[in-house]
PDB file of C-alpha atoms in Angstrom:
ATOM      1  CA  MET G   1    -143.470 169.126-206.059  1.00 89.00           C
ATOM      2  CA  LEU G   2    -142.996 172.113-208.590  1.00 95.00           C
ATOM      3  CA  LEU G   3    -140.030 174.332-207.075  1.00 96.00           C
ATOM      4  CA  LYS G   4    -136.963 172.255-204.737  1.00 97.00           C
ATOM      5  CA  VAL G   5    -134.321 174.613-203.211  1.00 97.00           C
ATOM      6  CA  ASN G   6    -131.564 171.744-202.895  1.00 96.00           C
ATOM      7  CA  ASN G   7    -128.671 173.460-199.746  1.00 96.00           C
ATOM      8  CA  LEU G   8    -128.035 177.167-201.323  1.00 96.00           C
ATOM      9  CA  ILE G   9    -125.264 178.713-200.164  1.00 96.00           C
ATOM     10  CA  LYS G  10    -124.656 181.881-200.966  1.00 95.00           C
ATOM     11  CA  TYR G  11    -121.826 185.085-200.466  1.00 93.00           C
ATOM     12  CA  TYR G  12    -120.684 188.160-201.125  1.00 87.00           C
ATOM     13  CA  SER G  13    -117.130 189.591-201.414  1.00 80.00           C
ATOM     14  CA  THR G  14    -116.949 193.220-200.362  1.00 76.00           C
ATOM     15  CA  PRO G  15    -114.475 195.108-199.800  1.00 76.00           C
ATOM     16  CA  VAL G  16    -114.471 195.230-196.146  1.00 75.00           C
ATOM     17  CA  ASN G  17    -114.377 191.084-196.505  1.00 73.00           C
ATOM     18  CA  PRO G  18    -113.041 189.972-199.511  1.00 70.00           C
ATOM     19  CA  GLU G  19    -113.310 186.435-198.673  1.00 73.00           C
ATOM     20  CA  GLY G  20    -117.368 186.582-199.178  1.00 79.00           C
ATOM     21  CA  LEU G  21    -120.095 187.594-196.683  1.00 86.00           C
ATOM     22  CA  LEU G  22    -122.872 185.131-195.627  1.00 91.00           C
ATOM     23  CA  VAL G  23    -125.654 185.873-197.081  1.00 93.00           C
ATOM     24  CA  LEU G  24    -127.354 182.293-197.438  1.00 96.00           C
ATOM     25  CA  ASN G  25    -126.527 179.854-195.127  1.00 95.00           C
ATOM     26  CA  ASP G  26    -127.229 176.138-196.471  1.00 95.00           C
ATOM     27  CA  ILE G  27    -131.108 177.087-196.713  1.00 96.00           C
ATOM     28  CA  SER G  28    -133.702 174.095-198.929  1.00 97.00           C
ATOM     29  CA  LEU G  29    -137.621 174.534-198.861  1.00 96.00           C
ATOM     30  CA  ARG G  30    -140.737 172.417-201.278  1.00 96.00           C
ATOM     31  CA  VAL G  31    -142.952 174.458-202.977  1.00 96.00           C
ATOM     32  CA  ASP G  32    -145.832 173.218-204.352  1.00 95.00           C
ATOM     33  CA  ALA G  33    -147.895 173.943-207.314  1.00 94.00           C
ATOM     34  CA  GLY G  34    -150.376 176.523-205.849  1.00 93.00           C
ATOM     35  CA  GLU G  35    -149.089 176.787-202.647  1.00 96.00           C
ATOM     36  CA  SER G  36    -148.588 180.344-201.440  1.00 96.00           C
ATOM     37  CA  ILE G  37    -145.667 181.189-199.097  1.00 97.00           C
ATOM     38  CA  ALA G  38    -144.427 183.944-197.775  1.00 97.00           C
ATOM     39  CA  VAL G  39    -140.731 185.343-196.482  1.00 97.00           C
ATOM     40  CA  VAL G  40    -139.992 187.744-193.988  1.00 96.00           C
ATOM     41  CA  GLY G  41    -136.828 189.554-192.173  1.00 91.00           C
ATOM     42  CA  PRO G  42    -135.440 192.057-191.745  1.00 86.00           C
ATOM     43  CA  SER G  43    -133.730 194.108-194.163  1.00 85.00           C
ATOM     44  CA  GLY G  44    -130.638 192.771-195.308  1.00 85.00           C
ATOM     45  CA  SER G  45    -131.759 189.336-194.387  1.00 89.00           C
ATOM     46  CA  GLY G  46    -130.966 187.942-197.928  1.00 93.00           C
ATOM     47  CA  LYS G  47    -134.626 187.607-199.222  1.00 94.00           C
ATOM     48  CA  SER G  48    -134.388 189.751-202.846  1.00 93.00           C
ATOM     49  CA  THR G  49    -131.090 186.837-202.795  1.00 95.00           C
ATOM     50  CA  LEU G  50    -133.289 184.251-202.403  1.00 96.00           C
ATOM     51  CA  LEU G  51    -135.738 185.550-205.099  1.00 95.00           C
ATOM     52  CA  ASN G  52    -133.464 186.422-207.060  1.00 95.00           C
ATOM     53  CA  ILE G  53    -131.902 182.837-207.409  1.00 95.00           C
ATOM     54  CA  ILE G  54    -134.562 180.711-207.253  1.00 96.00           C
ATOM     55  CA  GLY G  55    -136.018 183.491-210.471  1.00 94.00           C
ATOM     56  CA  THR G  56    -132.623 182.854-212.338  1.00 93.00           C
ATOM     57  CA  LEU G  57    -132.190 186.228-211.982  1.00 92.00           C
ATOM     58  CA  ASP G  58    -128.817 185.080-209.485  1.00 92.00           C
ATOM     59  CA  ARG G  59    -126.931 182.395-209.289  1.00 92.00           C
ATOM     60  CA  PRO G  60    -125.843 180.707-205.470  1.00 94.00           C
ATOM     61  CA  THR G  61    -122.403 179.862-204.422  1.00 93.00           C
ATOM     62  CA  SER G  62    -123.150 176.400-204.374  1.00 95.00           C
ATOM     63  CA  GLY G  63    -126.791 174.570-203.977  1.00 96.00           C
ATOM     64  CA  LYS G  64    -129.082 174.081-206.491  1.00 95.00           C
ATOM     65  CA  VAL G  65    -132.979 175.024-207.618  1.00 96.00           C
ATOM     66  CA  LEU G  66    -134.711 172.694-208.874  1.00 95.00           C
ATOM     67  CA  LEU G  67    -138.330 174.304-211.189  1.00 95.00           C
ATOM     68  CA  GLU G  68    -140.232 171.410-212.128  1.00 92.00           C
ATOM     69  CA  GLU G  69    -137.428 168.986-211.578  1.00 91.00           C
ATOM     70  CA  LYS G  70    -134.891 170.758-214.530  1.00 90.00           C
ATOM     71  CA  ASP G  71    -131.563 172.422-212.430  1.00 93.00           C
ATOM     72  CA  VAL G  72    -131.845 175.847-213.363  1.00 91.00           C
ATOM     73  CA  THR G  73    -128.697 176.817-211.720  1.00 88.00           C
ATOM     74  CA  SER G  74    -126.387 175.171-214.732  1.00 86.00           C
ATOM     75  CA  ILE G  75    -128.439 175.812-217.963  1.00 86.00           C
ATOM     76  CA  SER G  76    -126.823 178.256-219.764  1.00 86.00           C
ATOM     77  CA  SER G  77    -128.145 182.190-220.056  1.00 84.00           C
ATOM     78  CA  ASN G  78    -130.064 181.759-222.751  1.00 84.00           C
ATOM     79  CA  GLU G  79    -132.168 178.648-221.487  1.00 86.00           C
ATOM     80  CA  THR G  80    -132.133 180.618-218.190  1.00 88.00           C
ATOM     81  CA  SER G  81    -134.174 183.544-220.286  1.00 88.00           C
ATOM     82  CA  MET G  82    -136.503 181.577-222.154  1.00 87.00           C
ATOM     83  CA  LEU G  83    -137.782 179.909-218.393  1.00 88.00           C
ATOM     84  CA  ARG G  84    -137.662 183.289-216.860  1.00 90.00           C
ATOM     85  CA  ASN G  85    -140.617 184.071-219.811  1.00 89.00           C
ATOM     86  CA  ARG G  86    -142.625 180.669-219.972  1.00 89.00           C
ATOM     87  CA  GLU G  87    -142.045 180.001-216.164  1.00 93.00           C
ATOM     88  CA  ILE G  88    -141.426 182.637-213.897  1.00 95.00           C
ATOM     89  CA  GLY G  89    -143.936 185.562-213.835  1.00 94.00           C
ATOM     90  CA  PHE G  90    -142.329 188.777-211.213  1.00 94.00           C
ATOM     91  CA  ILE G  91    -143.102 191.700-209.543  1.00 93.00           C
ATOM     92  CA  PHE G  92    -141.422 194.466-207.918  1.00 89.00           C
ATOM     93  CA  GLN G  93    -141.944 196.651-205.894  1.00 85.00           C
ATOM     94  CA  LEU G  94    -141.319 199.356-208.235  1.00 86.00           C
ATOM     95  CA  HIS G  95    -143.703 198.019-211.392  1.00 88.00           C
ATOM     96  CA  HIS G  96    -140.969 199.301-214.163  1.00 91.00           C
ATOM     97  CA  LEU G  97    -143.926 199.765-216.857  1.00 95.00           C
ATOM     98  CA  LEU G  98    -143.127 201.313-219.888  1.00 96.00           C
ATOM     99  CA  PRO G  99    -144.252 204.914-219.283  1.00 96.00           C
ATOM    100  CA  GLN G 100    -144.784 205.310-223.170  1.00 97.00           C
ATOM    101  CA  CYS G 101    -146.900 201.936-223.478  1.00 96.00           C
ATOM    102  CA  SER G 102    -150.809 201.595-223.315  1.00 97.00           C
ATOM    103  CA  VAL G 103    -151.937 198.920-220.466  1.00 97.00           C
ATOM    104  CA  LEU G 104    -153.063 196.654-222.861  1.00 97.00           C
ATOM    105  CA  GLU G 105    -149.414 196.975-224.322  1.00 97.00           C
ATOM    106  CA  ASN G 106    -146.950 197.053-220.798  1.00 97.00           C
ATOM    107  CA  VAL G 107    -148.959 193.798-220.754  1.00 97.00           C
ATOM    108  CA  LEU G 108    -147.815 192.044-223.758  1.00 96.00           C
ATOM    109  CA  VAL G 109    -144.475 192.878-223.631  1.00 94.00           C
ATOM    110  CA  PRO G 110    -142.763 188.911-222.161  1.00 94.00           C
ATOM    111  CA  VAL G 111    -145.507 187.940-225.777  1.00 94.00           C
ATOM    112  CA  LEU G 112    -143.439 189.423-227.582  1.00 88.00           C
ATOM    113  CA  ALA G 113    -140.555 187.681-226.093  1.00 82.00           C
ATOM    114  CA  GLN G 114    -141.687 184.456-227.605  1.00 82.00           C
ATOM    115  CA  GLN G 115    -140.997 183.109-231.414  1.00 79.00           C
ATOM    116  CA  ASN G 116    -144.559 183.023-232.811  1.00 82.00           C
ATOM    117  CA  PRO G 117    -146.355 184.079-230.376  1.00 85.00           C
ATOM    118  CA  ASP G 118    -149.437 184.107-230.349  1.00 91.00           C
ATOM    119  CA  MET G 119    -150.528 187.626-230.257  1.00 93.00           C
ATOM    120  CA  ALA G 120    -154.501 186.641-230.615  1.00 95.00           C
ATOM    121  CA  GLY G 121    -154.635 184.739-227.577  1.00 95.00           C
ATOM    122  CA  ALA G 122    -152.654 187.076-225.689  1.00 95.00           C
ATOM    123  CA  THR G 123    -154.556 189.456-225.709  1.00 96.00           C
ATOM    124  CA  ALA G 124    -157.831 187.315-225.540  1.00 97.00           C
ATOM    125  CA  ARG G 125    -155.918 186.430-222.093  1.00 95.00           C
ATOM    126  CA  ALA G 126    -154.877 189.572-221.527  1.00 96.00           C
ATOM    127  CA  ASN G 127    -158.266 191.713-221.933  1.00 96.00           C
ATOM    128  CA  HIS G 128    -159.432 188.667-219.119  1.00 94.00           C
ATOM    129  CA  LEU G 129    -157.371 189.202-216.955  1.00 93.00           C
ATOM    130  CA  LEU G 130    -158.199 193.240-216.965  1.00 95.00           C
ATOM    131  CA  ASP G 131    -161.464 192.886-216.822  1.00 92.00           C
ATOM    132  CA  LYS G 132    -161.129 190.324-213.939  1.00 88.00           C
ATOM    133  CA  VAL G 133    -159.133 193.052-212.089  1.00 89.00           C
ATOM    134  CA  GLY G 134    -160.764 195.917-212.117  1.00 91.00           C
ATOM    135  CA  LEU G 135    -158.920 197.607-214.832  1.00 94.00           C
ATOM    136  CA  SER G 136    -161.046 197.402-218.328  1.00 94.00           C
ATOM    137  CA  ALA G 137    -161.731 200.486-219.210  1.00 96.00           C
ATOM    138  CA  ARG G 138    -158.101 201.764-218.292  1.00 95.00           C
ATOM    139  CA  LYS G 139    -156.231 199.446-221.246  1.00 96.00           C
ATOM    140  CA  GLU G 140    -155.187 202.509-223.556  1.00 97.00           C
ATOM    141  CA  TYR G 141    -154.352 203.957-219.927  1.00 97.00           C
ATOM    142  CA  ARG G 142    -150.156 204.990-220.034  1.00 97.00           C
ATOM    143  CA  PRO G 143    -149.037 204.615-216.821  1.00 96.00           C
ATOM    144  CA  GLY G 144    -148.866 208.251-215.774  1.00 96.00           C
ATOM    145  CA  GLN G 145    -152.699 208.283-216.357  1.00 97.00           C
ATOM    146  CA  LEU G 146    -153.231 205.152-213.423  1.00 96.00           C
ATOM    147  CA  SER G 147    -152.433 205.481-209.361  1.00 93.00           C
ATOM    148  CA  GLY G 148    -150.033 203.626-207.798  1.00 91.00           C
ATOM    149  CA  GLY G 149    -152.154 200.607-207.169  1.00 91.00           C
ATOM    150  CA  GLU G 150    -153.505 200.708-210.774  1.00 94.00           C
ATOM    151  CA  CYS G 151    -149.791 200.690-211.346  1.00 94.00           C
ATOM    152  CA  GLN G 152    -148.943 197.607-209.797  1.00 92.00           C
ATOM    153  CA  ARG G 153    -152.049 195.809-211.156  1.00 93.00           C
ATOM    154  CA  VAL G 154    -151.602 195.737-214.048  1.00 95.00           C
ATOM    155  CA  ALA G 155    -147.399 194.586-213.319  1.00 94.00           C
ATOM    156  CA  VAL G 156    -149.260 191.488-211.833  1.00 94.00           C
ATOM    157  CA  ILE G 157    -151.335 191.255-214.742  1.00 95.00           C
ATOM    158  CA  ARG G 158    -148.045 191.287-217.536  1.00 95.00           C
ATOM    159  CA  ALA G 159    -146.141 188.998-214.546  1.00 94.00           C
ATOM    160  CA  LEU G 160    -149.166 186.204-215.819  1.00 93.00           C
ATOM    161  CA  ILE G 161    -149.638 186.858-219.663  1.00 95.00           C
ATOM    162  CA  ASN G 162    -147.422 183.668-220.465  1.00 93.00           C
ATOM    163  CA  ARG G 163    -149.319 181.388-217.934  1.00 93.00           C
ATOM    164  CA  PRO G 164    -146.757 181.203-215.464  1.00 94.00           C
ATOM    165  CA  SER G 165    -145.925 178.128-213.050  1.00 95.00           C
ATOM    166  CA  LEU G 166    -144.278 180.723-210.693  1.00 96.00           C
ATOM    167  CA  LEU G 167    -145.237 183.696-210.151  1.00 96.00           C
ATOM    168  CA  LEU G 168    -142.289 186.134-207.349  1.00 96.00           C
ATOM    169  CA  ALA G 169    -143.447 189.089-205.697  1.00 95.00           C
ATOM    170  CA  ASP G 170    -140.232 191.063-204.443  1.00 93.00           C
ATOM    171  CA  GLU G 171    -142.418 194.161-201.659  1.00 91.00           C
ATOM    172  CA  PRO G 172    -145.042 194.687-204.446  1.00 91.00           C
ATOM    173  CA  THR G 173    -147.015 196.618-201.995  1.00 89.00           C
ATOM    174  CA  GLY G 174    -143.608 199.023-199.732  1.00 82.00           C
ATOM    175  CA  SER G 175    -144.616 201.668-202.625  1.00 81.00           C
ATOM    176  CA  LEU G 176    -148.234 201.835-201.189  1.00 86.00           C
ATOM    177  CA  ASP G 177    -150.538 202.831-198.977  1.00 87.00           C
ATOM    178  CA  SER G 178    -151.237 200.212-196.605  1.00 88.00           C
ATOM    179  CA  GLN G 179    -154.875 199.768-197.748  1.00 90.00           C
ATOM    180  CA  THR G 180    -153.856 199.386-201.249  1.00 90.00           C
ATOM    181  CA  ALA G 181    -151.415 197.021-200.334  1.00 90.00           C
ATOM    182  CA  LEU G 182    -154.163 194.792-198.248  1.00 90.00           C
ATOM    183  CA  ASN G 183    -156.468 195.062-201.845  1.00 90.00           C
ATOM    184  CA  LEU G 184    -153.028 193.853-203.591  1.00 90.00           C
ATOM    185  CA  VAL G 185    -152.483 191.554-201.987  1.00 93.00           C
ATOM    186  CA  GLN G 186    -155.691 189.808-201.693  1.00 91.00           C
ATOM    187  CA  LEU G 187    -155.578 190.005-205.161  1.00 90.00           C
ATOM    188  CA  LEU G 188    -152.260 188.212-205.380  1.00 92.00           C
ATOM    189  CA  VAL G 189    -153.688 185.083-203.376  1.00 93.00           C
ATOM    190  CA  GLU G 190    -156.470 184.961-205.619  1.00 91.00           C
ATOM    191  CA  LEU G 191    -155.188 185.013-209.169  1.00 90.00           C
ATOM    192  CA  ASN G 192    -152.813 182.206-206.895  1.00 92.00           C
ATOM    193  CA  ARG G 193    -155.888 180.204-206.137  1.00 90.00           C
ATOM    194  CA  ASP G 194    -157.528 180.779-209.476  1.00 89.00           C
ATOM    195  CA  GLU G 195    -154.951 180.447-212.107  1.00 88.00           C
ATOM    196  CA  LYS G 196    -153.300 178.149-209.678  1.00 90.00           C
ATOM    197  CA  ILE G 197    -150.034 178.663-209.419  1.00 94.00           C
ATOM    198  CA  ALA G 198    -147.251 178.424-207.190  1.00 96.00           C
ATOM    199  CA  LEU G 199    -146.732 182.560-205.432  1.00 97.00           C
ATOM    200  CA  ILE G 200    -143.486 182.763-203.163  1.00 97.00           C
ATOM    201  CA  MET G 201    -143.980 186.518-201.455  1.00 96.00           C
ATOM    202  CA  VAL G 202    -140.887 188.774-199.995  1.00 95.00           C
ATOM    203  CA  THR G 203    -142.548 191.265-197.407  1.00 93.00           C
ATOM    204  CA  HIS G 204    -141.638 193.102-194.353  1.00 88.00           C
ATOM    205  CA  SER G 205    -145.147 193.166-193.412  1.00 90.00           C
ATOM    206  CA  MET G 206    -146.990 191.045-191.065  1.00 92.00           C
ATOM    207  CA  GLU G 207    -149.949 191.323-191.591  1.00 92.00           C
ATOM    208  CA  LEU G 208    -149.486 191.334-194.976  1.00 92.00           C
ATOM    209  CA  ALA G 209    -147.959 187.768-194.973  1.00 94.00           C
ATOM    210  CA  LYS G 210    -150.670 185.994-192.954  1.00 95.00           C
ATOM    211  CA  LYS G 211    -152.173 185.836-195.879  1.00 94.00           C
ATOM    212  CA  MET G 212    -150.138 183.413-197.405  1.00 96.00           C
ATOM    213  CA  GLU G 213    -150.815 179.564-196.637  1.00 96.00           C
ATOM    214  CA  THR G 214    -147.215 179.414-195.081  1.00 97.00           C
ATOM    215  CA  ILE G 215    -144.782 182.458-193.627  1.00 97.00           C
ATOM    216  CA  TYR G 216    -140.808 181.721-193.680  1.00 97.00           C
ATOM    217  CA  ARG G 217    -138.415 184.226-191.713  1.00 97.00           C
ATOM    218  CA  LEU G 218    -135.146 184.509-192.943  1.00 95.00           C
ATOM    219  CA  GLN G 219    -132.412 185.377-190.221  1.00 91.00           C
ATOM    220  CA  ASN G 220    -128.858 185.636-190.300  1.00 91.00           C
ATOM    221  CA  GLY G 221    -129.067 183.429-192.927  1.00 93.00           C
ATOM    222  CA  GLN G 222    -131.557 180.624-192.132  1.00 94.00           C
ATOM    223  CA  LEU G 223    -134.782 180.000-193.637  1.00 95.00           C
ATOM    224  CA  ILE G 224    -137.554 179.265-190.532  1.00 95.00           C
ATOM    225  CA  LYS G 225    -140.999 177.664-190.907  1.00 94.00           C
ATOM    226  CA  GLU G 226    -143.052 180.623-188.459  1.00 88.00           C
TER     227      GLU G 226
END
């Protein structure tokens, strides 16, 4: 078992409700290596909050998240940063590429955070993955010279460069047209299979969610298998 989410609860304090607004209510989830999961639900239901807690960008009020048996909710911030860099890849709705850097340089940014990185090996992997997604001819381009779909493909490769065991995608198609969105999700499915990486994708689209092996709905703080 790659990922275990145990009895996760999350409250957010608000000016209207200082005692806390319950966003996630006793959520548990199991994810195997290489599995693909979609989480759907209305806006404000807590989908991104759940993904951020799994990805160690946020902490729960109570409960645990175990990645390869390591409780990531109780480790130090330095350990968390190192774990994120090595084991978790993130794809967001906005690609967050550095405008002054080339495609290849953007892909290699996460490698620079490692101690004594193997830049030759990472560059070879980057070139292989860029070729796989049809962007080898654009590796010296800047993000401003690419389409939205191409920028998201670069963001996907950047998320995979350090060979993570878990890929988290938070509305990765939200800024794309329907056909480009479908193409991107198909790419994620192929990479999930070929790289044997676990994939959790948050989306509003049931059509895209159906490309995943398993679908969960997050509503009223509860995670329900469809």
